[in-house]
XYZ file of C-alpha atoms in Angstrom:
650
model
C 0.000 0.000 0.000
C 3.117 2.628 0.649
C 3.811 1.717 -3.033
C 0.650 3.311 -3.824
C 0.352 6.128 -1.674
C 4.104 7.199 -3.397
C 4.691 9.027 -6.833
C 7.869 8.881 -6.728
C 7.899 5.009 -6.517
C 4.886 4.503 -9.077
C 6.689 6.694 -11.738
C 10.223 4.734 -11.686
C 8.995 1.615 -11.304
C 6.942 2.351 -14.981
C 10.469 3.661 -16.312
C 12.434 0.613 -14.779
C 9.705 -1.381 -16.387
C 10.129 -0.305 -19.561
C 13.781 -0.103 -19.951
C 13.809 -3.638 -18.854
C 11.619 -5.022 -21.042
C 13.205 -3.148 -23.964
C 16.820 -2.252 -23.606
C 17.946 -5.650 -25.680
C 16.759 -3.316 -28.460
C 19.726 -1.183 -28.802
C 21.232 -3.878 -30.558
C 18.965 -4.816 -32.920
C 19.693 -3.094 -36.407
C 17.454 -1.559 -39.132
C 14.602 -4.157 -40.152
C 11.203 -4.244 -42.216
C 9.818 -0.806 -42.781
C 13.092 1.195 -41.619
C 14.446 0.695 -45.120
C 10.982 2.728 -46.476
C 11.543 5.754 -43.921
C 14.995 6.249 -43.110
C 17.652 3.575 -44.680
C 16.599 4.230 -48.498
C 14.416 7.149 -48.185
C 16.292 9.733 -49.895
C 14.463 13.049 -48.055
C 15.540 11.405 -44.635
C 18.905 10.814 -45.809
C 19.874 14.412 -47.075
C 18.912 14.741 -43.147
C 18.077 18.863 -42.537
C 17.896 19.253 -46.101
C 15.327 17.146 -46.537
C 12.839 17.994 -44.064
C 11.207 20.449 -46.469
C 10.503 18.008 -48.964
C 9.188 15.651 -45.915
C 6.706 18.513 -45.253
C 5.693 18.796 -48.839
C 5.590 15.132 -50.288
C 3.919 12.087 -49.777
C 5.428 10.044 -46.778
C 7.019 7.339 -48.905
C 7.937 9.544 -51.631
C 11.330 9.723 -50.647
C 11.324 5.781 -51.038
C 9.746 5.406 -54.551
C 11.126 8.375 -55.832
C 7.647 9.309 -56.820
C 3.908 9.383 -56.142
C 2.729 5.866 -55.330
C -1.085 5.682 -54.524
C -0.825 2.007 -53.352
C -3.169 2.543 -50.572
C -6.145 4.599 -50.239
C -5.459 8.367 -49.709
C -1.782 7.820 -49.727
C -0.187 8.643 -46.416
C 0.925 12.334 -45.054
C 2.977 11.012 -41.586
C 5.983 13.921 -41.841
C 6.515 14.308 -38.084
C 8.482 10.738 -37.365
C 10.288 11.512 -40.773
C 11.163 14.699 -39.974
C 13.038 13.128 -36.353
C 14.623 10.445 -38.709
C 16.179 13.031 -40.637
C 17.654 14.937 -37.580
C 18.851 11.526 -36.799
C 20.558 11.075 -39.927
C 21.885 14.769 -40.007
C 23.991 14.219 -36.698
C 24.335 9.903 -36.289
C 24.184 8.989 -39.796
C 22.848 5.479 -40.177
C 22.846 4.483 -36.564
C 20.091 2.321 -35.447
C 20.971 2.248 -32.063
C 19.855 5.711 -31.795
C 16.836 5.148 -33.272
C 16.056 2.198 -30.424
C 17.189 4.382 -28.090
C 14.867 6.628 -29.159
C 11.959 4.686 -29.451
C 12.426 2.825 -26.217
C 12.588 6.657 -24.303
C 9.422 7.947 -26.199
C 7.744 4.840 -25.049
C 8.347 4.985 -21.394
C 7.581 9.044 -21.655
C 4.225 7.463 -23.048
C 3.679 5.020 -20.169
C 4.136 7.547 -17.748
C 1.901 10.106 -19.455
C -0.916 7.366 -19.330
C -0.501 7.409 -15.698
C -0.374 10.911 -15.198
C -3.526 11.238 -17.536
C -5.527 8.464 -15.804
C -4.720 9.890 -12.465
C -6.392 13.208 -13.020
C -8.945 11.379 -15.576
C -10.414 9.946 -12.566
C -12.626 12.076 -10.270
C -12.197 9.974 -6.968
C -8.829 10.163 -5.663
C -8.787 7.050 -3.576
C -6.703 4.699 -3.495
C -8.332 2.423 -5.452
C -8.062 4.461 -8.582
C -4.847 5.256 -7.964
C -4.199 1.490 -8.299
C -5.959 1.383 -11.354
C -4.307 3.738 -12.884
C -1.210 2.741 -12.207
C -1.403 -0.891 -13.117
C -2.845 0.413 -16.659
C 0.243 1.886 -17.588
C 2.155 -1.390 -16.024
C -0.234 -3.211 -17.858
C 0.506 -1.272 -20.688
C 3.757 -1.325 -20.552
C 4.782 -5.018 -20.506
C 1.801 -5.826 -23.188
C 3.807 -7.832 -25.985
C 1.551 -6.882 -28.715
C 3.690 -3.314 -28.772
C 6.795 -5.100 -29.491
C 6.486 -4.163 -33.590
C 5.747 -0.695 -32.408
C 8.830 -0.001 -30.053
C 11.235 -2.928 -31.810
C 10.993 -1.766 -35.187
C 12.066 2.010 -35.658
C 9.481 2.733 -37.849
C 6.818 2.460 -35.671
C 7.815 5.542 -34.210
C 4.650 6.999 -35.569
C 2.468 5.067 -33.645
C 4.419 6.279 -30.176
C 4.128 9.880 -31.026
C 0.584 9.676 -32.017
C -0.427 8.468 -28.835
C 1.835 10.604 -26.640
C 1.094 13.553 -28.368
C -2.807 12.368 -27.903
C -1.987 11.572 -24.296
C -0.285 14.959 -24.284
C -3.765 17.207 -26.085
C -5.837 14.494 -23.332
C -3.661 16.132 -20.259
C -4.061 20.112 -21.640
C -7.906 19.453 -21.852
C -8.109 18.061 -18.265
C -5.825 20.918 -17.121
C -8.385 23.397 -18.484
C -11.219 21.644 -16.435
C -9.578 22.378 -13.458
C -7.498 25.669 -13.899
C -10.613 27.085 -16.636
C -7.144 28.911 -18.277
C -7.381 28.935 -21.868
C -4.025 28.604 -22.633
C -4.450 25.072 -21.833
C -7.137 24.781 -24.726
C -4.928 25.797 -26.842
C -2.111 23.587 -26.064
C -4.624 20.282 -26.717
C -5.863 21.868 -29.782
C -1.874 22.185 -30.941
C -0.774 18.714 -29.307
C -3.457 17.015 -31.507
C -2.184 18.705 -34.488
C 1.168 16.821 -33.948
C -0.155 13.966 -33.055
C -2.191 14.184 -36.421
C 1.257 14.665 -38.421
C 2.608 11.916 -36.485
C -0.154 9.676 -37.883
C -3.702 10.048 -39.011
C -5.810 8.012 -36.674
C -4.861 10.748 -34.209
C -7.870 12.251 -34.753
C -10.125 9.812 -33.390
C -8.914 11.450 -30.066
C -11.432 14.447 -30.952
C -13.976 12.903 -29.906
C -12.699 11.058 -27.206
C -11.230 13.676 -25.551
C -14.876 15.449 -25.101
C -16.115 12.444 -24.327
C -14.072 11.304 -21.390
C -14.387 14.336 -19.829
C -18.099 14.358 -20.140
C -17.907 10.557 -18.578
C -15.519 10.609 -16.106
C -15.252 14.175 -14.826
C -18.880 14.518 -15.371
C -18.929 17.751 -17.703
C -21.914 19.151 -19.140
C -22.635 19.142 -23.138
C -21.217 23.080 -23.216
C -18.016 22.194 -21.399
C -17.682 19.020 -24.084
C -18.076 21.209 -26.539
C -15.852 23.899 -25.410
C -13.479 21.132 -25.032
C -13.895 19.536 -28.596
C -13.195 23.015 -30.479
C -9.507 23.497 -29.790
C -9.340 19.698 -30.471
C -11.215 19.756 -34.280
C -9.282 22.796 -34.840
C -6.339 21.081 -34.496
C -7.507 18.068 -36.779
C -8.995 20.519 -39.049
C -5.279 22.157 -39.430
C -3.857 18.569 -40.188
C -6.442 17.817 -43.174
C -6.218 20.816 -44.789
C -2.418 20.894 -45.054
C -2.892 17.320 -46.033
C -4.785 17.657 -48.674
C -2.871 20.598 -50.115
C -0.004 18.504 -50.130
C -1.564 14.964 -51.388
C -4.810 16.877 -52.781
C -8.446 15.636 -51.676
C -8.575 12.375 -49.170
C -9.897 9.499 -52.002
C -10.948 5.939 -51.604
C -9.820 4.775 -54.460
C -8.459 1.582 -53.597
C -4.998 -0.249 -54.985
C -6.016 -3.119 -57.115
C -2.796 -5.093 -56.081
C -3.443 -7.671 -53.813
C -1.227 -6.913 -51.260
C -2.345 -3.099 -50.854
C -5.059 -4.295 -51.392
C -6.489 -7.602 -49.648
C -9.911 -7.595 -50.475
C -9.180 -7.450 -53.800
C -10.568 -10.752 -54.769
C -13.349 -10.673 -52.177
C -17.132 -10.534 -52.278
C -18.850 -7.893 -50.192
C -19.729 -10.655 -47.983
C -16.248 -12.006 -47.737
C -14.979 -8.683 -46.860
C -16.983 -7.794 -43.726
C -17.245 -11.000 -42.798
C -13.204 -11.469 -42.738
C -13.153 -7.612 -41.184
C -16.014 -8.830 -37.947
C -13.439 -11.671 -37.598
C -10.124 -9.750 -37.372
C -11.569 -7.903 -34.650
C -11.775 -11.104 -32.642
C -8.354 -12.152 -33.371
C -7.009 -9.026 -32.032
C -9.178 -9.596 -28.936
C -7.782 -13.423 -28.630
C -4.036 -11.387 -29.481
C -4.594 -8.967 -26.600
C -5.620 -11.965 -24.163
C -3.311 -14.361 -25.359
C -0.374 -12.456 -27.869
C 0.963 -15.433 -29.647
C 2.440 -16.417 -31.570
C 2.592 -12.687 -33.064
C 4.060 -11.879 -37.009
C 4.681 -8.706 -38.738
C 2.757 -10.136 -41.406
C -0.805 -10.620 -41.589
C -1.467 -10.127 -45.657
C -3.249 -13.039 -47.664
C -3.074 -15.258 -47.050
C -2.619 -15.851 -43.350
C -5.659 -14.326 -42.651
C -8.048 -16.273 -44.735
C -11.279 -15.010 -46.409
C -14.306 -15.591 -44.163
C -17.608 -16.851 -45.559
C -20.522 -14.749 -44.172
C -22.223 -18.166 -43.639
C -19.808 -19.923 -41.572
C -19.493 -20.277 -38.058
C -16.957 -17.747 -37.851
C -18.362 -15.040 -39.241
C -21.718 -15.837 -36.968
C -19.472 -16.014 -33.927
C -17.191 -12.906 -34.430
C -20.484 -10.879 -35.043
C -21.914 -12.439 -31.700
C -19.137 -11.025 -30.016
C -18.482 -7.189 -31.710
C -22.431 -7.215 -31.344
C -22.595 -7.957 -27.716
C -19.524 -5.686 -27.030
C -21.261 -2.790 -28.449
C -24.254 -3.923 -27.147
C -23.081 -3.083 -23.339
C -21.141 -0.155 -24.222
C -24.664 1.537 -25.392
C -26.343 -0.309 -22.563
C -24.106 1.112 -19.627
C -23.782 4.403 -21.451
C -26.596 6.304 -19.674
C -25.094 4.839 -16.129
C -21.575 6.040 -16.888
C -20.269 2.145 -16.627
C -16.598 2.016 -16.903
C -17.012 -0.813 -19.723
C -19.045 1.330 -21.449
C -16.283 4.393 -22.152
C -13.090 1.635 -22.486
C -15.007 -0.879 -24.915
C -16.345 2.689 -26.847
C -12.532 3.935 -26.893
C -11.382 0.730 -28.355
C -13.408 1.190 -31.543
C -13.174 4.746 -31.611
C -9.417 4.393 -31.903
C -9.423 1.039 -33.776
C -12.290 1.805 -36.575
C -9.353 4.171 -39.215
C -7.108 0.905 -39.016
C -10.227 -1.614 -39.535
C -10.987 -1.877 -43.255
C -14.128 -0.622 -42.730
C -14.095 3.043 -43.490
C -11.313 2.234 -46.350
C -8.615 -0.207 -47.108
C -5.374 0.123 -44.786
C -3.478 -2.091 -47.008
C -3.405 -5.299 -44.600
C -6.070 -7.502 -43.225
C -4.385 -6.398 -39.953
C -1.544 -5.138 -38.214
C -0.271 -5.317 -34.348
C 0.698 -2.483 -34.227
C -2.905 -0.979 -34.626
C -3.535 -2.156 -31.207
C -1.075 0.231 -30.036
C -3.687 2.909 -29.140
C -6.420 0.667 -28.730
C -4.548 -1.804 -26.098
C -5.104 0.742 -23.817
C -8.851 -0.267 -23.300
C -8.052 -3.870 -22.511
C -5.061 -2.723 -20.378
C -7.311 -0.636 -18.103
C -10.233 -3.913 -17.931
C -7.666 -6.439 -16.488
C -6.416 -3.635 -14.427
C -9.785 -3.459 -13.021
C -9.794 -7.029 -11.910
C -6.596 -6.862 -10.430
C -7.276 -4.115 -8.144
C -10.800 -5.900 -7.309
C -9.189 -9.020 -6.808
C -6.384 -7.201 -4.443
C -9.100 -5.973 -1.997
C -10.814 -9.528 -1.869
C -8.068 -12.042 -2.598
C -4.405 -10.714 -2.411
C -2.972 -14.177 -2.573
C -4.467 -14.571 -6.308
C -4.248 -11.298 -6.885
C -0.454 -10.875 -6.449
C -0.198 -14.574 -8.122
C -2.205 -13.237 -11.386
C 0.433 -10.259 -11.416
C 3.371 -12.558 -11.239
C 1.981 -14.656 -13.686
C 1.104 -11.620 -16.224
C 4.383 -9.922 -15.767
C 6.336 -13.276 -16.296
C 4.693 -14.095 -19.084
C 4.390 -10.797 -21.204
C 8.278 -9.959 -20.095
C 9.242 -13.015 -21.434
C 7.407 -13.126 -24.971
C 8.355 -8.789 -25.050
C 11.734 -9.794 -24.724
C 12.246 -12.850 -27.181
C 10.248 -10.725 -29.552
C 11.928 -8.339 -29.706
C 14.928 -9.951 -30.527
C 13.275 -11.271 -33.606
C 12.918 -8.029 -35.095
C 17.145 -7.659 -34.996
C 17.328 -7.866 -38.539
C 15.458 -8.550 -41.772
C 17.007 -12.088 -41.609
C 16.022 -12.711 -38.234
C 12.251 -11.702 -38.741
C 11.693 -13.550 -41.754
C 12.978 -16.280 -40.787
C 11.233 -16.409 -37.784
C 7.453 -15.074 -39.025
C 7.443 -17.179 -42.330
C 6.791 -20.218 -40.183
C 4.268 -18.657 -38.589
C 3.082 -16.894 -41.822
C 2.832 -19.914 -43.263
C 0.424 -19.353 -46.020
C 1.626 -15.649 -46.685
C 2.486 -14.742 -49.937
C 4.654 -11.591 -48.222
C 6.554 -13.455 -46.097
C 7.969 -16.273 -48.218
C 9.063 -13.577 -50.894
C 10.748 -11.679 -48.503
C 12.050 -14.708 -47.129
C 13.363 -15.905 -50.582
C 14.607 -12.406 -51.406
C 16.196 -12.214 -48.497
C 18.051 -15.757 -49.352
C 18.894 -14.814 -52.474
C 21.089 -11.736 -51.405
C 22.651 -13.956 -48.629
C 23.531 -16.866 -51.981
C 25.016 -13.538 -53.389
C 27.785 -13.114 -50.443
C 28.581 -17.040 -50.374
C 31.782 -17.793 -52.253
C 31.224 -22.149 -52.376
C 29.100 -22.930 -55.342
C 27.527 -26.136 -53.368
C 26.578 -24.098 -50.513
C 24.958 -20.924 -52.834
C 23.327 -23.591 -54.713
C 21.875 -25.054 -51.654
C 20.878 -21.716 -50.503
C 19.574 -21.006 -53.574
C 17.159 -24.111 -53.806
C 15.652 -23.121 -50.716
C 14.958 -19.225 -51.650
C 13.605 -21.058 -54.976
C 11.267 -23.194 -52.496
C 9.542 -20.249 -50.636
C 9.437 -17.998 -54.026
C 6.845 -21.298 -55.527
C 5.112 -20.960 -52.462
C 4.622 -17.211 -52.653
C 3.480 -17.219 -56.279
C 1.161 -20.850 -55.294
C -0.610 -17.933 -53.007
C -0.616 -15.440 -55.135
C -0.050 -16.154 -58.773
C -0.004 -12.522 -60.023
C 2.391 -11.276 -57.668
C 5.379 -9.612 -59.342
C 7.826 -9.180 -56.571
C 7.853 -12.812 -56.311
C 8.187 -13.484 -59.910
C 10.807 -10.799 -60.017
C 12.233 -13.040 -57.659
C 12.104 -16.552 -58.730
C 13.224 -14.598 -62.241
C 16.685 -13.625 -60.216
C 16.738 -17.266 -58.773
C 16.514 -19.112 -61.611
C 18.888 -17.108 -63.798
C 21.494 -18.562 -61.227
C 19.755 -22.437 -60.701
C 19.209 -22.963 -64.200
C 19.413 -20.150 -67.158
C 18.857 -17.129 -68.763
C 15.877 -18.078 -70.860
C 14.336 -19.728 -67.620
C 14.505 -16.563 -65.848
C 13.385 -14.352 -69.086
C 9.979 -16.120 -69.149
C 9.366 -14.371 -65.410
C 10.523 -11.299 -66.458
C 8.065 -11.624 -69.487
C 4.439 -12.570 -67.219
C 5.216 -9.586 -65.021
C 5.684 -7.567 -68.234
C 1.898 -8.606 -68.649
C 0.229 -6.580 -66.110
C 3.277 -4.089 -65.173
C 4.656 -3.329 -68.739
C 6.848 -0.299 -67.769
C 8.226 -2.387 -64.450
C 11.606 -0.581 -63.771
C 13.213 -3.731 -61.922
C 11.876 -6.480 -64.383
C 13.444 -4.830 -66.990
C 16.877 -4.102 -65.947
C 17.072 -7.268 -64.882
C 15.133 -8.781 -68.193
C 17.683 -6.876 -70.072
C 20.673 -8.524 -68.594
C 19.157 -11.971 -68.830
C 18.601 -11.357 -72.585
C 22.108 -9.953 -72.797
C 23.350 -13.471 -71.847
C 21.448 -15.733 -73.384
C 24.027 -17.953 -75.610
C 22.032 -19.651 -77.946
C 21.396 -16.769 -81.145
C 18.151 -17.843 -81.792
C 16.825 -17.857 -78.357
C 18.997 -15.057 -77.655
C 17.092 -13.409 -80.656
C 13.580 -14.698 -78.926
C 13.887 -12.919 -76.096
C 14.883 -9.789 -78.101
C 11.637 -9.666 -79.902
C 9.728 -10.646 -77.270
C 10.900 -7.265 -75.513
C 11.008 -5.476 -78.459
C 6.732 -6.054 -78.519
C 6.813 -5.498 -75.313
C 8.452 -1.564 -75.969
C 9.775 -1.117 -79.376
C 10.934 2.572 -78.410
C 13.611 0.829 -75.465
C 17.288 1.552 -76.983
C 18.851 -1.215 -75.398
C 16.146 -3.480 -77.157
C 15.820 -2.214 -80.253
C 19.961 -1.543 -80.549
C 20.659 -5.223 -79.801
C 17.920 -6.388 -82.155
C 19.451 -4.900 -84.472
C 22.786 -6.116 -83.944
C 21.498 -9.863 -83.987
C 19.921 -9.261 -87.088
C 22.823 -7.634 -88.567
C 25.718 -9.560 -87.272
C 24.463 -13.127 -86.712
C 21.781 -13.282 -88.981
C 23.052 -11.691 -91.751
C 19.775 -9.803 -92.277
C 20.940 -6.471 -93.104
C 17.701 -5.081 -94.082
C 16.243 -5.924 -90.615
C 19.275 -4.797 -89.288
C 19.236 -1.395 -91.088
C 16.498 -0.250 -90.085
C 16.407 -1.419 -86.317
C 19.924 0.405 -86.040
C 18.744 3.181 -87.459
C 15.949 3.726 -84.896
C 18.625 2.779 -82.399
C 21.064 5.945 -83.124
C 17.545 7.754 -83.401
C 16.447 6.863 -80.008
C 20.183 7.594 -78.698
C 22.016 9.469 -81.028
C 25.125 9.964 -78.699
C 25.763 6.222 -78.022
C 28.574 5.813 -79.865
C 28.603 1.679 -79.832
C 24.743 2.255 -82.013
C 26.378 4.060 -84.576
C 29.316 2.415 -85.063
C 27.471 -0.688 -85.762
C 25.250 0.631 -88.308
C 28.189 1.846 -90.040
C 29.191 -1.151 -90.494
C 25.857 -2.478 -90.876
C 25.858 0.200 -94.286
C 29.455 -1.839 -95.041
C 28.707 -4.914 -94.971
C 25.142 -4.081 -96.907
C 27.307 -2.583 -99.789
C 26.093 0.852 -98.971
C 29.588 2.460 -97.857
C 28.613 6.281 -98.905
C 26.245 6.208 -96.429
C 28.532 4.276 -94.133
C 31.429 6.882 -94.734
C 29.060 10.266 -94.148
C 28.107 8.361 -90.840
C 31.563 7.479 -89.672
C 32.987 10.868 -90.588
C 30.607 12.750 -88.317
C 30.974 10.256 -85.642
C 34.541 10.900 -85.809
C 34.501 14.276 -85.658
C 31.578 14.162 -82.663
C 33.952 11.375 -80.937
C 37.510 12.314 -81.926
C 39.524 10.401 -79.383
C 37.521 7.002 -80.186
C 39.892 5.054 -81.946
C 37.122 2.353 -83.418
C 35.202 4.609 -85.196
C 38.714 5.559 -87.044
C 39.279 2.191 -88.001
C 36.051 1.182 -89.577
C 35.860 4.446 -90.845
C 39.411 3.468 -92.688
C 37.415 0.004 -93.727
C 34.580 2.019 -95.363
C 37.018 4.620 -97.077
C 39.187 1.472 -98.515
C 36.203 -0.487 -99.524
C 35.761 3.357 -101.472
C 39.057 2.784 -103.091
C 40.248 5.962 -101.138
C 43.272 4.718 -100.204
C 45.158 8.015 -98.954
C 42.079 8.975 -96.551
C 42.104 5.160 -95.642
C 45.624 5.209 -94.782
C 45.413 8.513 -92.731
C 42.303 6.720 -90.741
C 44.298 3.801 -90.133
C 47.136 5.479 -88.277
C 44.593 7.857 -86.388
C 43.217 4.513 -85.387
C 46.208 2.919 -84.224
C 47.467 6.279 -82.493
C 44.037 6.740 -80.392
C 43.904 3.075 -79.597
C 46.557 1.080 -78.478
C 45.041 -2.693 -79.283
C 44.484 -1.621 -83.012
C 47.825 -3.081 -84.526
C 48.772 -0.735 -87.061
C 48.142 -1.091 -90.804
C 49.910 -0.098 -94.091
C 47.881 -0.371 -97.241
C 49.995 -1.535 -100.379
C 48.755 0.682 -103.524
């Protein structure tokens, strides 16, 4: 009971708490998601430079170099960016600072919930003292928040909620003190919290609302309450939208930005009713936990089958009580309310997030569930301390040991996926990132047998990825990159060529389509693949330059040739390899005037290239001008060291 009736004691034992249960972060290195917002995001990495463009562009901008609307509205989340950069700007690439980081801003954020459910409450007993505090213990040690502190990224999610936590405090400060200045603060912490990350703004209405509940405010103190609050959401949007223009729900047709893609209405609300129970059973019972939930670990629910019935029994009777004990001010009612208040933005209901689900949406949300089994505990404590203090032990034992291990999961990329695709089983994500991922370790293996064997496997994961999903082009992009190595060029050009179906201008595919064409052997397969590309995008340089050269040089088609070449030096008229070869294209054809016109402006545009001199000096002898012939001999030999020289006998 001293415990209790001490801040001082309360508020370190949260910190301890949390540096406990975190600290083997600092080790762990960039993983997942980092790579999208600070390793390859090119605003974050010009560091202080780049925060204006942060402000001004499309969160992942910076990644893809470009406008991507893969998910509905696109995403405007500058404030964690905007910290990465300053990162950058004075610790470069260090992700220990980023832990650090994280692992600070969540404790500040566990202490916050204490402070605000402290003054949240109107009865200053001891009893809700307890409460409160065991929330934020409860809180704390909840593993479901390891994606959100482990992985750096998920820095968004901790400064949305303690700048919520932050606009929560200012409002309940103004219900005491009545000092304005305290309105304005919540309407200006919401506003960060709101650049931090959208769902921020669910906190406009709860904000009003828990005062109204717990500190028993009438409707014009709500609403004087709720105006600094929308003003500061209203602030958000409207930069928002002048940066990505007007919020649409125009949703990715890609299956994974997309997962109900391929879903019937039915199928789609039926699968969203369900999710909400499996983050219930998560927040009861968190494992085994994955960062990946896309198709298809989360299968498509029938609205006819038992679990579609049963997960709208449940969301039905939870809403159920929270209407029924509304009027009565029951404590379920405002926690159970708060959960789907905070939770509905991430749901798929209002519009597509991108995932079927996502742990750390329950970041915000958790904090419902948190406060329930606090409840009990302090219940239990005043009837049966033995059981009481047992639960705790239990709880803390538990969730410290599954926060711990899982965090060290997320060390790496190769740690996580190596980890979640047995869990993820029948994900289409996780065994292409798990293949990728092999496929760059095969790259830094030396021993043929062992990158073989390494190989094989990546191979093994990237079939089961495209058995899920058969569309999916960053698998077949993939199994395209493994195959060139298992078994051949042509064998990986036929990937390249079915993404090249549905994504015809795909940057990757073709570099690396290019390259597999490029070493094809066989001239006639080699000359396949060509023309396949070449119907593919017949305005490409590199496709239409080495069609032409096939057709010219091994095919002895110089009409073909001719004219492919032609287009070539069109398309690029300062490669000097394209004209070159349709000079000598024009040689061998018989037409050498219009060879020798070609190679003498090429020689004067290029005069150090000694190649172009010496098939120049082929055209001009085939011209019987043997003095110019001569002179472009020796200027050949002179520029370039390999040509041997070469005295013509007249």
């Amino acid at each position: 009971m001293r415990f209790f009736e001490k801040h001082l004691w309360q508020k370190w034992s949260l910190i301890i708490v949390v540096l406990l249960l975190n600290v083997n972060t600092l080790k762990n290195q960039y993983a997942l998601d980092d790579a999208i917002v600070i390793t390859q995001n090119q605003h974050v990495k010009k560091g202080i430079r780049g925060i204006s463009d942060i402000f001004t562009t499309d969160t992942f901008q910076g990644f893809f170099g470009q406008q991507k609307d893969l998910v509905a509205g696109g995403r405007y989340r500058p404030l964690s960016l905007v910290m990465f950069a300053i990162e950058y700007q004075f610790f470069g690439p260090n992700p220990a600072i980023g832990h650090l980081i994280n692992v600070l801003l969540y404790a500040i954020v566990v202490l916050l919930l204490w402070l605000v459910l402290c003054q949240l409450f109107p009865d200053v007993s001891l009893r809700w003292v307890m409460v409160a505090w065991f929330t934020a213990f409860l809180f704390a040690i909840h593993p479901i928040h390891t994606e959100a502190v482990a992985n750096i990224k998920g820095r968004d999610e901790i400064l949305t909620l303690l700048f919520a936590l932050l606009a929560w405090k200012s409002t309940l400060n103004w219900i005491k003190h009545q000092k304005s200045k305290h309105l304005v603060l919540s309407g200006f912490f919401l506003f960060l919290g709101s650049l931090s990350k959208e769902h921020a703004v669910s906190f406009v209405f709860v904000i009003p609302f828990s005062v109204w509940f717990f500190r028993k405010a009438n409707i014009r103190q709500a609403f004087i309450a709720f105006v600094p609050l929308f003003l500061g959401a209203l602030a958000f949007v409207i930069i928002r939208n002048n940066v990505l223009g007007a919020f649409t729900l125009n949703e990715g047709g890609e299956l994974m930005n997309n997962p109900f893609v391929d879903a019937t209405t039915g199928q789609r609300y039926a699968t969203i009713l369900f999710t909400f129970v499996w983050y219930l059973r998560l927040l009861i019972w968190p494992h085994p936990l994955t960062f990946d939930y896309y198709p298809y670990h989360v299968q498509l629910v029938e609205p006819s089958s038992l679990l579609f019935i049963g997960s709208f029994a449940i969301v039905l009777t939870l809403i159920g009580l929270a209407v029924w004990g509304l009027k009565k001010r029951y404590l379920a009612s405002f926690w159970i309310l708060f959960f789907f208040a905070t939770f509905i933005l991430m749901s798929n209901l209002v519009f597509t997030v991108g995932t079927f689900m996502n742990e750390r949406f329950m970041f915000i949300p958790s904090l419902s569930f948190a406060f329930g089994v606090a409840w009990l505990i302090v219940i239990l404590l005043e009837k049966k301390r033995k059981m009481a203090l047992l639960l705790i032990s239990v709880i803390f034992i538990l969730s410290g040991f599954k926060t711990i291990t899982r965090n060290q999961h997320w060390f790496d990329d190769t740690t996580l996926f190596s980890n979640d695709v047995k869990i993820s089983v029948n994900s289409a994500k996780s065994n292409t990132v798990m293949g990728g991922k092999l496929f760059e370790e095969a790259q830094k293996v030396a021993d043929s047998i062992k990158q073989r064997k390494i190989l094989v496997e990546a191979n093994q994961y990237l079939d089961k990825a495209i058995q899920i999903h058969s569309s999916y082009n960053d698998a077949r992009l993939l199994k395209g990159n493994v195959v060139f190595q298992l078994q051949s060029p042509e064998s990986a050009m036929e990937w390249y060529l079915q993404i090249f179906k549905s994504a015809p201008k795909h940057v990757h595919a073709w570099r690396n389509a290019l390259i597999a064409a490029g070493n094809i052997g066989n001239f006639d397969k080699k000359l396949e693949a060509w023309t396949a590309l070449y119907s593919i995008d017949s305005n490409r340089f590199e496709v239409v330059y080495n069609l032409g050269l096939i057709y010219s040089r091994h095919k002895n088609n110089y009409e073909k040739g001719t004219l492919l070449l032609e287009k070539a030096v069109k398309l690029n008229p300062n490669n000097k390899d394209a004209i070159r070869d349709l000079g000598i294209t024009y040689g061998m054809s018989g037409q050498y005037e219009k060879s020798e016109k070609l190679l003498i402006d090429a020689t004067k545009r290029f005069p150090t290239d000694g190649q172009l001199f010496y098939n120049l000096a082929i055209t001009l002898y085939n011209l019987k001008k043997m003095d110019e012939a001569q002179a472009a001999f020796d200027k050949a030999s002179q520029l370039d060291k390999s040509i041997k020289p070469v005295k013509i006998n007249q």
